[in-house]
PDB file of C-alpha atoms in Angstrom:
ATOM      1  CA  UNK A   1      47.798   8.291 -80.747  1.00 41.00           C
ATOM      2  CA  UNK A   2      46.386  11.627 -81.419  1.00 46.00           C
ATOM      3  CA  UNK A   3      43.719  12.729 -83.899  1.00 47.00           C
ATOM      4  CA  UNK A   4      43.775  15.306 -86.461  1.00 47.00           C
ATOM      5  CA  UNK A   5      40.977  17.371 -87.516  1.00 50.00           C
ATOM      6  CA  UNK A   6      41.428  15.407 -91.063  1.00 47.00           C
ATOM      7  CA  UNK A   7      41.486  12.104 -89.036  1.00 48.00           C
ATOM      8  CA  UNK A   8      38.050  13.490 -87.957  1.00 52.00           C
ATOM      9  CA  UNK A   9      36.778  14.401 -90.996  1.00 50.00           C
ATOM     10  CA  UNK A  10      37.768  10.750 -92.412  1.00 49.00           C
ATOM     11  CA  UNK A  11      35.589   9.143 -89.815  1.00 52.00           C
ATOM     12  CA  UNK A  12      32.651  11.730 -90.496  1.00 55.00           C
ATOM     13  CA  UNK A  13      32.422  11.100 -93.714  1.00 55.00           C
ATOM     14  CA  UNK A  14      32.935   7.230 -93.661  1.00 55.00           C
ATOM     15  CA  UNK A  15      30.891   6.148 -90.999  1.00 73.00           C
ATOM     16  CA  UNK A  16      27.719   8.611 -90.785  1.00 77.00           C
ATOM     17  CA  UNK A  17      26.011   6.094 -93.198  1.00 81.00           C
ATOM     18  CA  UNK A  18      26.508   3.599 -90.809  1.00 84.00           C
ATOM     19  CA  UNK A  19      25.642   5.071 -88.116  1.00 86.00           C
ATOM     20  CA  UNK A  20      22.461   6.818 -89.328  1.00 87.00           C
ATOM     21  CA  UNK A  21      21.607   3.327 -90.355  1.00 88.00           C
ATOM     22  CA  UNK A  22      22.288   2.222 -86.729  1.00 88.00           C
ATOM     23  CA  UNK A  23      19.983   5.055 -85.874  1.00 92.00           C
ATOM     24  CA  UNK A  24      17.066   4.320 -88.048  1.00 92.00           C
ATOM     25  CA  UNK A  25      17.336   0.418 -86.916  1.00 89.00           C
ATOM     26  CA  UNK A  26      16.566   2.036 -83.373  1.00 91.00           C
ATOM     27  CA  UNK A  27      14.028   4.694 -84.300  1.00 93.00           C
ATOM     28  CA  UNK A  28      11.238   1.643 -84.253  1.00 90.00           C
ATOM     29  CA  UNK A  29       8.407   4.562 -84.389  1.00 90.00           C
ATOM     30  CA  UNK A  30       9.992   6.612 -87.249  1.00 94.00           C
ATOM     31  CA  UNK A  31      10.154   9.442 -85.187  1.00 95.00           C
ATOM     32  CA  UNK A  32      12.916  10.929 -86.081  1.00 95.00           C
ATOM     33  CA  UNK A  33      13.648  10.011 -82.110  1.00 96.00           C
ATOM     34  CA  UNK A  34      15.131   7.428 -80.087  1.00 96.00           C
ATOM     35  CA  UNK A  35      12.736   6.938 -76.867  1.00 95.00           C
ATOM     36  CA  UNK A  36      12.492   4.877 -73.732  1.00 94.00           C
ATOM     37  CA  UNK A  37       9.437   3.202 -75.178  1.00 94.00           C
ATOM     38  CA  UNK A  38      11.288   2.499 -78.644  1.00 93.00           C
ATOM     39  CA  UNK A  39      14.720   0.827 -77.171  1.00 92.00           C
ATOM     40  CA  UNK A  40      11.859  -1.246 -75.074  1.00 93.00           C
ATOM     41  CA  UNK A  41      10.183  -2.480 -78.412  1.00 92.00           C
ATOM     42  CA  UNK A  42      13.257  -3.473 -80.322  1.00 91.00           C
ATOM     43  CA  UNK A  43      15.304  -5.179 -76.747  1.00 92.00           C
ATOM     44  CA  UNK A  44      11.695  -7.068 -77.058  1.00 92.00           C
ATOM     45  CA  UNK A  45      11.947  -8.215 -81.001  1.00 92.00           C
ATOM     46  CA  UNK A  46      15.687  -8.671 -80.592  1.00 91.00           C
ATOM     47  CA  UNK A  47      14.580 -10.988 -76.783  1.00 93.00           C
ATOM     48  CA  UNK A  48      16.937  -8.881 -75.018  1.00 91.00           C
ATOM     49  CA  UNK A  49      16.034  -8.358 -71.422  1.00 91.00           C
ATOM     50  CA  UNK A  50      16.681  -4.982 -70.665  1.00 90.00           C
ATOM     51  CA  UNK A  51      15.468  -3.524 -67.190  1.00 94.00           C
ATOM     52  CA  UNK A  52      13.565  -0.218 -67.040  1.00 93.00           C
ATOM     53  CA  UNK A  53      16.799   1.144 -65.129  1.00 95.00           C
ATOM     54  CA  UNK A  54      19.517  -0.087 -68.224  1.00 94.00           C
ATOM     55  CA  UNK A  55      17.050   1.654 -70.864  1.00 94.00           C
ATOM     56  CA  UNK A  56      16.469   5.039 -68.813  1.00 94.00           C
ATOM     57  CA  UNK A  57      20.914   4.819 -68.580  1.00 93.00           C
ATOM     58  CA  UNK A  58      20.884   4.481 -72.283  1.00 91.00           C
ATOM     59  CA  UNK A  59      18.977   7.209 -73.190  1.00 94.00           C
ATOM     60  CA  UNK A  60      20.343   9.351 -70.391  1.00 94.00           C
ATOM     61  CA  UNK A  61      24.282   8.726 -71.885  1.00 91.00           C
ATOM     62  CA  UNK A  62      22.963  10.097 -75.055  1.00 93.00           C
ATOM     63  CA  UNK A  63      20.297  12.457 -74.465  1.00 95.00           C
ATOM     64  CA  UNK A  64      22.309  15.877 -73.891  1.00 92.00           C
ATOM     65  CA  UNK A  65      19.598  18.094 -74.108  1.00 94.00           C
ATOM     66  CA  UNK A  66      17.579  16.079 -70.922  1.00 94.00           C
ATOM     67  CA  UNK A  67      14.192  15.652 -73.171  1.00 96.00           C
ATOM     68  CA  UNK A  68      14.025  12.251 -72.987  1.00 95.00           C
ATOM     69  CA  UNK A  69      14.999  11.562 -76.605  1.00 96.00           C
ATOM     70  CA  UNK A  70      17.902  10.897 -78.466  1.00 96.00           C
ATOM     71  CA  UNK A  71      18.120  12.932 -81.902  1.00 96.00           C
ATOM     72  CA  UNK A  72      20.250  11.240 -84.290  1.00 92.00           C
ATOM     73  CA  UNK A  73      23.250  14.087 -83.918  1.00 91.00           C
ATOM     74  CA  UNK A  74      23.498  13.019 -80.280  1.00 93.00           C
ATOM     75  CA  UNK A  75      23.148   9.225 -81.279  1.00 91.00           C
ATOM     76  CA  UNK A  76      26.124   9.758 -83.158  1.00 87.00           C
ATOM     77  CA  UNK A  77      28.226  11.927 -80.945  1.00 87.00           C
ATOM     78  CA  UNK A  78      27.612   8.948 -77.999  1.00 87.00           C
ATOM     79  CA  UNK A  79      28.679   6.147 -80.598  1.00 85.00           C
ATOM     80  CA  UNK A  80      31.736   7.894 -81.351  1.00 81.00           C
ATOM     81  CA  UNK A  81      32.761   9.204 -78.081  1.00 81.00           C
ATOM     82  CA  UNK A  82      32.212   5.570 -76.362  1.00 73.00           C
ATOM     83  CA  UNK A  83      34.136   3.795 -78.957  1.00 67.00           C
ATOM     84  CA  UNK A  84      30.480   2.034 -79.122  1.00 63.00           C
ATOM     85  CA  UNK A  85      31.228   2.341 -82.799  1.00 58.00           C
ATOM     86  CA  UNK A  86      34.601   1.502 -84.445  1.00 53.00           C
ATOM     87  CA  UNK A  87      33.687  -0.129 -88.190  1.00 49.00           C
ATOM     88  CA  UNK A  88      36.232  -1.512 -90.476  1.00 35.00           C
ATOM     89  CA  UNK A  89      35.968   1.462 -92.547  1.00 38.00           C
ATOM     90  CA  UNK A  90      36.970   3.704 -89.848  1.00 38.00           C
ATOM     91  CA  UNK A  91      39.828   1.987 -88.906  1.00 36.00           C
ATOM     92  CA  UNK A  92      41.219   1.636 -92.891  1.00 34.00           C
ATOM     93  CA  UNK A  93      40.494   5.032 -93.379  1.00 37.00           C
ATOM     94  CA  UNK A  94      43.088   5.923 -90.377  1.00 38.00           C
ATOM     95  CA  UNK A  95      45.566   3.588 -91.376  1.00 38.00           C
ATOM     96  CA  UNK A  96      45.197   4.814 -94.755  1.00 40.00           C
ATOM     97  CA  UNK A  97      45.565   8.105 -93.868  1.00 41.00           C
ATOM     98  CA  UNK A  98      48.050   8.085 -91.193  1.00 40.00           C
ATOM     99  CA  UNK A  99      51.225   7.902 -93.813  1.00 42.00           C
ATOM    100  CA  UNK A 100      50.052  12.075 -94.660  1.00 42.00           C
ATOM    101  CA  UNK A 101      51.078  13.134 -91.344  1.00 43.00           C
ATOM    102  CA  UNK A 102      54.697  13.277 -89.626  1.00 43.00           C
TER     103      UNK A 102
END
């Protein structure tokens, strides 16, 4: 299926409270910043075992601007564009929604 620009604005409005909460969750410093060194911390709290080389292509897939840190407007722009995030609301709101269009 295509999506509409109102499709878009459904999902923007419905799931950047979760995601910012997904965000903040990862920010483990409070920076305002995901980092290297934070996605280390919380794969260690949550016992993941992450290599150096997974973590670096994490923040790489997300960091567009190449500083090394993910801001939360490219957090969100990865979740969406890798389907990383699809929430319940999301979907309903589609659904919902998808009656309004021929």
């Amino acid at each position: 299926g295509f999506v509409t620009s109102r499709d878009e604005a459904v999902v923007s409005t419905q799931s950047t409270g979760e995601l910012m909460s997904g965000f903040t969750a990862m920010d483990i410093d409070r920076t305002g910043k995901i980092t290297a060194q934070s996605l280390r911390k919380l794969a260690n709290r949550l016992e993941e075992d992450l290599s150096q080389a997974e973590i670096d292509d994490m923040i790489s897939e997300a960091d567009k601007n190449g500083n090394g840190e993910i801001t939360h407007k490219e957090f969100i722009a990865v979740m969406l564009k890798t389907n990383l995030f699809r929430g319940t609301s999301v979907n309903t709101a589609r659904s919902d929604k998808s009656d309004n269009f021929p």
